[in-house]
XYZ file of C-alpha atoms in Angstrom:
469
model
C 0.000 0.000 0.000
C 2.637 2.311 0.616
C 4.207 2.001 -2.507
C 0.489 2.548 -4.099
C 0.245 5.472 -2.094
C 4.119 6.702 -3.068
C 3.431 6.108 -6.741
C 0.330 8.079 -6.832
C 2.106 10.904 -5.332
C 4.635 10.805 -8.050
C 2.071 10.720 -10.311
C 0.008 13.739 -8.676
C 3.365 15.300 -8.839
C 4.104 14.858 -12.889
C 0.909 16.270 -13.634
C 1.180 19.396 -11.711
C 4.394 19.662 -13.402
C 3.074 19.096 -16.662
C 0.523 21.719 -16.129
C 3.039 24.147 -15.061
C 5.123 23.756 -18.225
C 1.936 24.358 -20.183
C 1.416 27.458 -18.053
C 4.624 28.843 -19.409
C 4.279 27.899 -23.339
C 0.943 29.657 -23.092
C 2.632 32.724 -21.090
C 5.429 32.373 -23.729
C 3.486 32.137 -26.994
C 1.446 35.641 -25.513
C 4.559 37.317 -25.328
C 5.539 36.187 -27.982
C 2.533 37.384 -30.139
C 2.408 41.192 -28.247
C 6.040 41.497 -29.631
C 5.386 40.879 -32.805
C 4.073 43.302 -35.609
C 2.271 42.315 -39.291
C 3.601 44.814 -41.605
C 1.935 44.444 -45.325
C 1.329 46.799 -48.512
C 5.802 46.170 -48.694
C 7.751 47.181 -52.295
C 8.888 43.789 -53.534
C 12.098 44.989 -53.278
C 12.517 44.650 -49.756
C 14.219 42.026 -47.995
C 14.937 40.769 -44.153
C 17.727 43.105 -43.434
C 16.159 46.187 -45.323
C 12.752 45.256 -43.261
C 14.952 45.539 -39.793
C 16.637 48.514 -40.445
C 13.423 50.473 -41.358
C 12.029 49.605 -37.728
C 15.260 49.726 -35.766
C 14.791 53.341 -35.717
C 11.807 52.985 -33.637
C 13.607 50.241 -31.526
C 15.501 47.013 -30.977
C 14.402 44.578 -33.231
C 14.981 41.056 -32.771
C 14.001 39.723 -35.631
C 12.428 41.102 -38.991
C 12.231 38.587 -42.122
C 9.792 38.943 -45.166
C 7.150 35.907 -46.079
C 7.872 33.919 -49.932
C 5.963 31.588 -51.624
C 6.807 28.128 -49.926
C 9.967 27.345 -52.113
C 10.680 30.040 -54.241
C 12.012 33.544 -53.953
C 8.893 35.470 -54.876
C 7.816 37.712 -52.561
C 4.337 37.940 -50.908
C 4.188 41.528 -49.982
C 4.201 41.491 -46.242
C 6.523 40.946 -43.665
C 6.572 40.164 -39.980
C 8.957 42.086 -37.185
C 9.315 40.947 -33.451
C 10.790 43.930 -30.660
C 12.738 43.503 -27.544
C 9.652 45.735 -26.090
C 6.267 45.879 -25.066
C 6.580 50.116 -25.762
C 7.954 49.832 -29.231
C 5.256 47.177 -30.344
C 2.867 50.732 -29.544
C 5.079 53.198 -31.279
C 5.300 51.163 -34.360
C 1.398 50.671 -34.615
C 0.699 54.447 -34.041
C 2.937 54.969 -37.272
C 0.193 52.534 -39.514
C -0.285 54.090 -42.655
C 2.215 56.746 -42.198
C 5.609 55.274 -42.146
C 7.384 54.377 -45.841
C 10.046 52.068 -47.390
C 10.678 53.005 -50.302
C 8.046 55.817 -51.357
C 5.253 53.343 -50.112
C 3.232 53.853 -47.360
C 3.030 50.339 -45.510
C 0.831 48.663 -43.065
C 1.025 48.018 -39.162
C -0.721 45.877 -37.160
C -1.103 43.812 -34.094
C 0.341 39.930 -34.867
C -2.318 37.330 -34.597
C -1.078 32.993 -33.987
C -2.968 31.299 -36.596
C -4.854 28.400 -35.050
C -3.535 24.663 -35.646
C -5.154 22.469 -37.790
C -5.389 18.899 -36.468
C -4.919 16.992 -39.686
C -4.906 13.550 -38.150
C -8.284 14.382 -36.499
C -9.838 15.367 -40.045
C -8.558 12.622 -41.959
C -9.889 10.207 -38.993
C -13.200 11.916 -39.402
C -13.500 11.483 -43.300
C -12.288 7.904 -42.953
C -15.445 7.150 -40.671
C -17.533 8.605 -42.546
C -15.960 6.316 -45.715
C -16.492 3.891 -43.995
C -20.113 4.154 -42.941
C -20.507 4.361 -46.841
C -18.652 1.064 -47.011
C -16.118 2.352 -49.475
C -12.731 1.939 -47.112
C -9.537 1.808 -49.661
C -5.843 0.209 -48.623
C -4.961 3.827 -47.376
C -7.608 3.585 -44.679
C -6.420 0.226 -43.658
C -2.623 0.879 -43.637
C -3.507 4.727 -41.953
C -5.278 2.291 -38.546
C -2.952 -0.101 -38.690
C -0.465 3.126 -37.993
C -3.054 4.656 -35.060
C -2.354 0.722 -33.793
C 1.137 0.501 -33.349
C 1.871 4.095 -32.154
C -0.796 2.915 -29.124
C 1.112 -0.238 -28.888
C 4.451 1.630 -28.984
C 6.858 2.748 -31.375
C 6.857 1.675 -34.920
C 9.590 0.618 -37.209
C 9.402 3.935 -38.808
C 10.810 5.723 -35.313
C 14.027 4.287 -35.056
C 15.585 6.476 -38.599
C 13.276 9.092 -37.899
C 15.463 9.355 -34.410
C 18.567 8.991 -35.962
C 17.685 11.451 -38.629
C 16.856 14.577 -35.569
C 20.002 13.799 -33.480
C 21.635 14.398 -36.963
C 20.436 17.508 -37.800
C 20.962 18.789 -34.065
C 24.958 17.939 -34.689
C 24.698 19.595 -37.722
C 23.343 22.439 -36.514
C 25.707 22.773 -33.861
C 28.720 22.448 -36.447
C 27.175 25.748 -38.462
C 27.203 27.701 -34.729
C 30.873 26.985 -34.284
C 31.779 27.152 -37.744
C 29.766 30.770 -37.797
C 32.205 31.681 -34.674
C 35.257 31.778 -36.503
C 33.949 32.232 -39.833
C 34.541 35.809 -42.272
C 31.666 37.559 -43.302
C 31.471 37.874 -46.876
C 28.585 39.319 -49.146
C 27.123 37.167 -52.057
C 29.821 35.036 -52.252
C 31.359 32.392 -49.726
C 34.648 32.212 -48.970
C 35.290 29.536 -50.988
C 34.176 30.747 -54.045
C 36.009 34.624 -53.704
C 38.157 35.107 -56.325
C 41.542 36.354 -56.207
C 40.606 39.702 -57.942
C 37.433 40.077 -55.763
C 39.667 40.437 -52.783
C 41.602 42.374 -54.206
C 38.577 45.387 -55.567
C 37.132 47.744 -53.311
C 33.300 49.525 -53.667
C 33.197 53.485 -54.070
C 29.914 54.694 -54.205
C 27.877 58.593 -54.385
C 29.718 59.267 -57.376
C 28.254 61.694 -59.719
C 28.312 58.992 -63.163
C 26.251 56.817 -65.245
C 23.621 59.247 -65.746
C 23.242 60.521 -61.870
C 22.333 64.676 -61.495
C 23.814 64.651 -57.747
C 26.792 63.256 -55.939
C 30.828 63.546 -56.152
C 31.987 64.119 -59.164
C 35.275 61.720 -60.780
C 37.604 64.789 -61.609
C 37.372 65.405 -57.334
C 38.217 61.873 -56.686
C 40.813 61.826 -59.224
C 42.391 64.989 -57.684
C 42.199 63.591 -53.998
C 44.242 60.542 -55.436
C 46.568 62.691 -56.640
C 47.190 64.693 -54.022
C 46.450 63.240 -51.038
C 49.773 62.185 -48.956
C 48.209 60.089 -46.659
C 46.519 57.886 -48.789
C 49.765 57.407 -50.947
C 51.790 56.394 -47.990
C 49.339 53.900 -46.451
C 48.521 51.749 -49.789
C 51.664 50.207 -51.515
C 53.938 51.506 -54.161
C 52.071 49.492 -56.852
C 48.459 50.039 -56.034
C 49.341 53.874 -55.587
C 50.440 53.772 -59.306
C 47.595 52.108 -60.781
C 44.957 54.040 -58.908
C 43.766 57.073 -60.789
C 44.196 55.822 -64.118
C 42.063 52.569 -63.824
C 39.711 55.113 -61.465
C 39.474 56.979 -64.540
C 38.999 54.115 -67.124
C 36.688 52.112 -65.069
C 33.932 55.428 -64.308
C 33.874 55.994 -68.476
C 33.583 52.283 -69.351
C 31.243 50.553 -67.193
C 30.107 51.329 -63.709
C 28.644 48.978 -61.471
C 24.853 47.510 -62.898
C 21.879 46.821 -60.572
C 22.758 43.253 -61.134
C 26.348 43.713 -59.586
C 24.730 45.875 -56.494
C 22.013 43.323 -56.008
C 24.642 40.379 -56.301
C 27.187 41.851 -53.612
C 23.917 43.901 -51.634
C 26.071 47.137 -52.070
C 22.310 49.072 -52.009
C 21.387 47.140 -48.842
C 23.983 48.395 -46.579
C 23.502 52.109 -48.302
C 25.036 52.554 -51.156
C 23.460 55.918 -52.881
C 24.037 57.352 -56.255
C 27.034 55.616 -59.118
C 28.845 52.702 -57.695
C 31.952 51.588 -59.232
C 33.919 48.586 -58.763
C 37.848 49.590 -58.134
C 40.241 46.941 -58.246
C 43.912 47.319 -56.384
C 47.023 45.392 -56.764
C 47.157 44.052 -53.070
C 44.494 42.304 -50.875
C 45.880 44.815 -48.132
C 45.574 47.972 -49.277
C 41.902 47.589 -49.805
C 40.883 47.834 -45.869
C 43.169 51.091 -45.846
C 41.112 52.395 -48.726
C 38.016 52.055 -47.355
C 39.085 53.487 -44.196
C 39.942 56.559 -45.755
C 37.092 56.742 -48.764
C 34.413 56.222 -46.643
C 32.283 59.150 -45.987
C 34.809 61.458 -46.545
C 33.460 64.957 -47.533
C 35.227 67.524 -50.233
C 35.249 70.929 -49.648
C 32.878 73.500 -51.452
C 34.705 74.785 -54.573
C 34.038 78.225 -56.240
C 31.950 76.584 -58.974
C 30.006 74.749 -56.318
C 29.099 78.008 -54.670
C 28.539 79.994 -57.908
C 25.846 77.112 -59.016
C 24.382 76.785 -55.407
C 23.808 80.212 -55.651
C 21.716 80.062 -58.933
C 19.966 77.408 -58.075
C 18.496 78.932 -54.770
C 16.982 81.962 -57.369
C 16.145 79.678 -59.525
C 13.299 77.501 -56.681
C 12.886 81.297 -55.637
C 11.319 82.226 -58.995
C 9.626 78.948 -58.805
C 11.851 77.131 -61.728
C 13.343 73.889 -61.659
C 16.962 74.062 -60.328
C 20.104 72.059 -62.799
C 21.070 69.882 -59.728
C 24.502 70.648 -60.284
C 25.678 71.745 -56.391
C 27.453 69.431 -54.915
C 27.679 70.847 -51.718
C 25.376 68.722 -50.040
C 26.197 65.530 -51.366
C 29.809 65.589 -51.421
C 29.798 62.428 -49.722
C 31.843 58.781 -50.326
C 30.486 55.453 -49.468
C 33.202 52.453 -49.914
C 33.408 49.338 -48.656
C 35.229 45.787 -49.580
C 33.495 43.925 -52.330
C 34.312 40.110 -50.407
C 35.643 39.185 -47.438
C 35.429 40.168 -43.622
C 35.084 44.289 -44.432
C 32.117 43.091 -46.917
C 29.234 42.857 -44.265
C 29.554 45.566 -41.257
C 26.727 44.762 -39.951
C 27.857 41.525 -39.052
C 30.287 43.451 -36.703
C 28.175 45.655 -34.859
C 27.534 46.656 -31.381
C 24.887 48.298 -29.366
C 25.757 51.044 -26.799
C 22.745 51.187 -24.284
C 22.057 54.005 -21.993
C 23.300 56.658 -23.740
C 22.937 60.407 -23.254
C 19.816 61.666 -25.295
C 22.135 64.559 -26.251
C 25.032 62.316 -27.344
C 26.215 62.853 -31.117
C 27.428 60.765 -33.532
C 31.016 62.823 -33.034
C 31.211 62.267 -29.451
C 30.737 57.966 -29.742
C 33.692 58.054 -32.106
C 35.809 60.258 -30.239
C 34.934 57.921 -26.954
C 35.875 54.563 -29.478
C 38.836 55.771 -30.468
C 39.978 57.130 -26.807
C 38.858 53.970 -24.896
C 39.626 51.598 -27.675
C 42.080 52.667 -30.042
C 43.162 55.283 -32.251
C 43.565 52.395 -35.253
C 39.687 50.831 -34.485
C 37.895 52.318 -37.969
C 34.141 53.343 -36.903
C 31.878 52.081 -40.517
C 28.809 53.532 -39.451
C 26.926 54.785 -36.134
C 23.127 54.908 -36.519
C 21.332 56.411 -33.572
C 17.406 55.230 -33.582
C 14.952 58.170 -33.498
C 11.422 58.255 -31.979
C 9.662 59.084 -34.726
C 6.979 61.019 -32.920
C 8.869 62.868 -30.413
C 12.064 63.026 -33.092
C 14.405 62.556 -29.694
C 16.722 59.942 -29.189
C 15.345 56.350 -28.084
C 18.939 56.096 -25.265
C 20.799 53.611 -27.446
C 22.986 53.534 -30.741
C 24.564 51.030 -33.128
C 28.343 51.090 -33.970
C 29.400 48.888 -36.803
C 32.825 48.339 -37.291
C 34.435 46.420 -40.662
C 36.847 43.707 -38.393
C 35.378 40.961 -35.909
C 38.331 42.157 -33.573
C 37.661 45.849 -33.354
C 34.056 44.875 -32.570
C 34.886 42.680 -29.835
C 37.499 45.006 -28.638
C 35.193 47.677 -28.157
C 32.616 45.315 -25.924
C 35.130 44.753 -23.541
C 36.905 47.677 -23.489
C 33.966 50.318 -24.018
C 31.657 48.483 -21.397
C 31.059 50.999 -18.144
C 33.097 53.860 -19.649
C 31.717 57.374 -20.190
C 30.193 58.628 -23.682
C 28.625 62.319 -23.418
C 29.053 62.397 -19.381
C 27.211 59.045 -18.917
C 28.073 55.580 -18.095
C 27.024 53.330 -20.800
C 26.619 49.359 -21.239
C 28.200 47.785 -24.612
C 27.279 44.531 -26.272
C 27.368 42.723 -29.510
C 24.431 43.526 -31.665
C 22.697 39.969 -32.601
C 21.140 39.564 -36.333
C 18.505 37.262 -36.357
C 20.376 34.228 -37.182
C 22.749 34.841 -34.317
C 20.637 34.965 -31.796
C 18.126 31.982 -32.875
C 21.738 30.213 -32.890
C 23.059 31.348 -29.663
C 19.407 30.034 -28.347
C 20.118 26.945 -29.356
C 23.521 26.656 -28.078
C 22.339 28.198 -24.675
C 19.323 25.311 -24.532
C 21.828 22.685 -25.419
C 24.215 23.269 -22.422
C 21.541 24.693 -19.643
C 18.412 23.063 -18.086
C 15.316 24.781 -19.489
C 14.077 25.927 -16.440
C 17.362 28.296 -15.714
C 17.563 29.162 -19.314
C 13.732 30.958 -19.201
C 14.771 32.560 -15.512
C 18.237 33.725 -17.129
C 16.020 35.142 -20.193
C 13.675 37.215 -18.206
C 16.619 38.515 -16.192
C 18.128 40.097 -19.281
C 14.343 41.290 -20.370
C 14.211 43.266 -17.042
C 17.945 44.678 -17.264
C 17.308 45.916 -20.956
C 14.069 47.380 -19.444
C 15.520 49.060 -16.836
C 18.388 50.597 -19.254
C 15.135 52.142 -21.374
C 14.055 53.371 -18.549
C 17.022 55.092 -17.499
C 17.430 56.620 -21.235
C 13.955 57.970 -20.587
C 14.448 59.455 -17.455
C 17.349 61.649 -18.997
């Protein structure tokens, strides 16, 4: 009797524990569903990472990908996007209707879980009903002769079928570690980069191929020329080369829309002509894009004598040439392959930051707490887009694994605009789905949800401070 009475407590037991686990997948799946956002009326030119930086200016987005037919490419015209936060799930549906991607006004709206379908249920169903009829076929009889042994226990069928998941867990544990120490590169793999693709670097807001704005070739040709800096960092042999196959390669054939879409050069912002520069060293093409990107000429006398006509000219009410440059005198370069090909694979957020911090004062911070060498790519700051004010965090990208790392641990705690702010790596949405799995493979599931909410609350709380500023 006692053992009756000690098994039935163990039982009592499993099925209050049961119950509780159900508890939490329902809590789970409601979070899950506030979080997320239905976004439809979307160009068909948009894609995952396009999708997430649209609504990381309104906050941190986990994950943003855009829905295809079910095994092609073609796109279905809406998208789905998950936040971090209850509060940015409400700013983004205020902005239904009103907020664009390119030129199109798109739609926001509350996520909804479709309901399962029990497909065993309705074929059981019609089978009855066949068979009432009396018109049962070898399907039915095979399908309860299946119900059968699954009753009984497992089947014949389980034993590959177990074999087969314990696979694909190993595999996709191999593609975490491999992703660890692997280089980013854009539209190509690494085994498949060319020698000459390492070697060619992407210059882009250049006034050619039929564009009325951007940086015109005779100023980039000049700075080539003149510029002692860039002559002494890149190697005798590249420095030869580079203005005359500048030169040839902006009259003969600048980069297509095919080559942009190939190597996403318009994805990570790439405005205006793009051409397609190739050096004579792998090595000089990091030192390149260190000092081509977003560097700014100054206004020339023509430049003022047209910006000055122009201005009379939408005075009167005319049409203006589009010839000033002063406003767009603006580079954008980057390496075509390789590990400087996708920034934003080496990017870091800076939480709790100063709502009157600048873009100026982050990079002077980086390069005083971090190092003088660590090249800053890009630094987008996310903007309410009601209140225009800063949201109290920013996103650092960096074109080397190392500096980004470097400035996690070394940027961590330390001051940017007279406050103390907390550094991490920015997660895409395949990294973190990965680092979930690795996290559930090594932890017990009930620490892993308790370690989760933890880092909910602290990413809360650094909101909250942002706001208080």
């Amino acid at each position: 009797m006692v053992e009756l009475e000690e098994d039935g407590g163990g039982f009592e037991g499993a099925t209050e524990d049961k119950e509780e686990e159900q508890k939490e997948k329902n809590t789970t799946k409601r979070t899950r569903e506030i979080l997320d956002v239905f976004v439809r009326n979307l160009p068909h030119s948009t894609t995952d990472e396009s999708l997430e930086n649209a609504f990381s200016e309104i906050g941190l987005v986990r994950q943003a990908w855009v829905a295809r037919e079910k095994g092609t490419h073609v796109h279905r015209g809406f998208g789905y996007v998950t936040f971090s936060m209850k509060e940015d799930v409400e700013e983004a549906l205020k902005l239904n209707m009103k907020m664009e991607i390119e030129g199109r006004k798109i739609g926001i709206l509350r996520s909804k879980e479709k309901e399962k379908v029990d497909f065993k249920e309705r074929k059981r169903l019609k089978r009855e009903m066949r068979e009432e009829k009396g018109e049962t076929t070898k399907e039915d009889e095979d399908n309860d002769r299946k119900e059968k042994e699954e009753e009984e226990g497992t089947t014949k069928e389980d034993e590959p079928r177990k074999r087969t998941t314990t696979t694909k867990e190993e595999q996709k544990q191999k593609r975490i570690r491999q992703s660890k120490g692997a280089s980013a590169s854009t539209g190509t793999t690494a085994a498949t980069m060319t020698s000459e693709e390492k070697k060619t670097v992407i210059i882009a807001g250049l006034k050619i191929g039929g564009e009325i704005k951007g940086v015109e070739a005779a100023k980039v040709i000049h700075f080539f020329r003149t510029d002692k800096r860039l002559k002494k960092s890149v190697s005798e042999e590249t420095a030869k080369v580079l203005v005359e196959r500048f030169e040839q390669i902006c009259k003969e054939k600048p980069a297509d829309d095919q080559t942009c879409k190939k190597y996403k050069i318009r994805e990570d912002g790439a405005t205006r002509g793009v051409v397609l520069l190739k050096l004579k060293r792998e090595e000089d093409v990091k030192t390149v894009v260190e000092r081509m990107h977003k560097l700014k000429f100054e206004e020339t006398k023509k430049d003022k004598q047209q910006k000055k006509v122009n201005f009379e000219k939408r005075a009167k009410g005319e049409r203006d040439s589009g010839d000033a440059n002063a406003d767009n005198d603006s580079l954008w370069s980057r390496a075509l392959v390789g590990e400087g090909a996708n920034p934003k694979k080496h990017r870091v957020i800076l939480r709790n930051l100063a709502f009157h911090a600048t873009e100026k004062q982050i990079r002077d911070s980086i390069a005083k707490n971090v190092s003088e060498t660590a090249f800053v790519w890009d630094v987008s700051i996310p903007i309410d887009q009601t209140t225009k004010k800063m949201r109290g965090f920013a996103f650092v990208a960096f074109i080397t694994a190392k500096d980004a790392v470097s400035c996690v641990e070394k940027m961590n705690g330390q001051k940017v605009a007279g406050r103390v702010v907390a550094v991490d790596v920015a997660l895409s949405k395949r990294q973190e789905k990965e680092s979930q799995v690795l996290a559930a493979s090594q932890t017990p599931k009930v620490n892993d949800d308790n370690h989760d909410d933890g880092n909910e609350e602290e990413e809360e709380d650094d909101d909250d401070d942002g706001d208080d500023d």
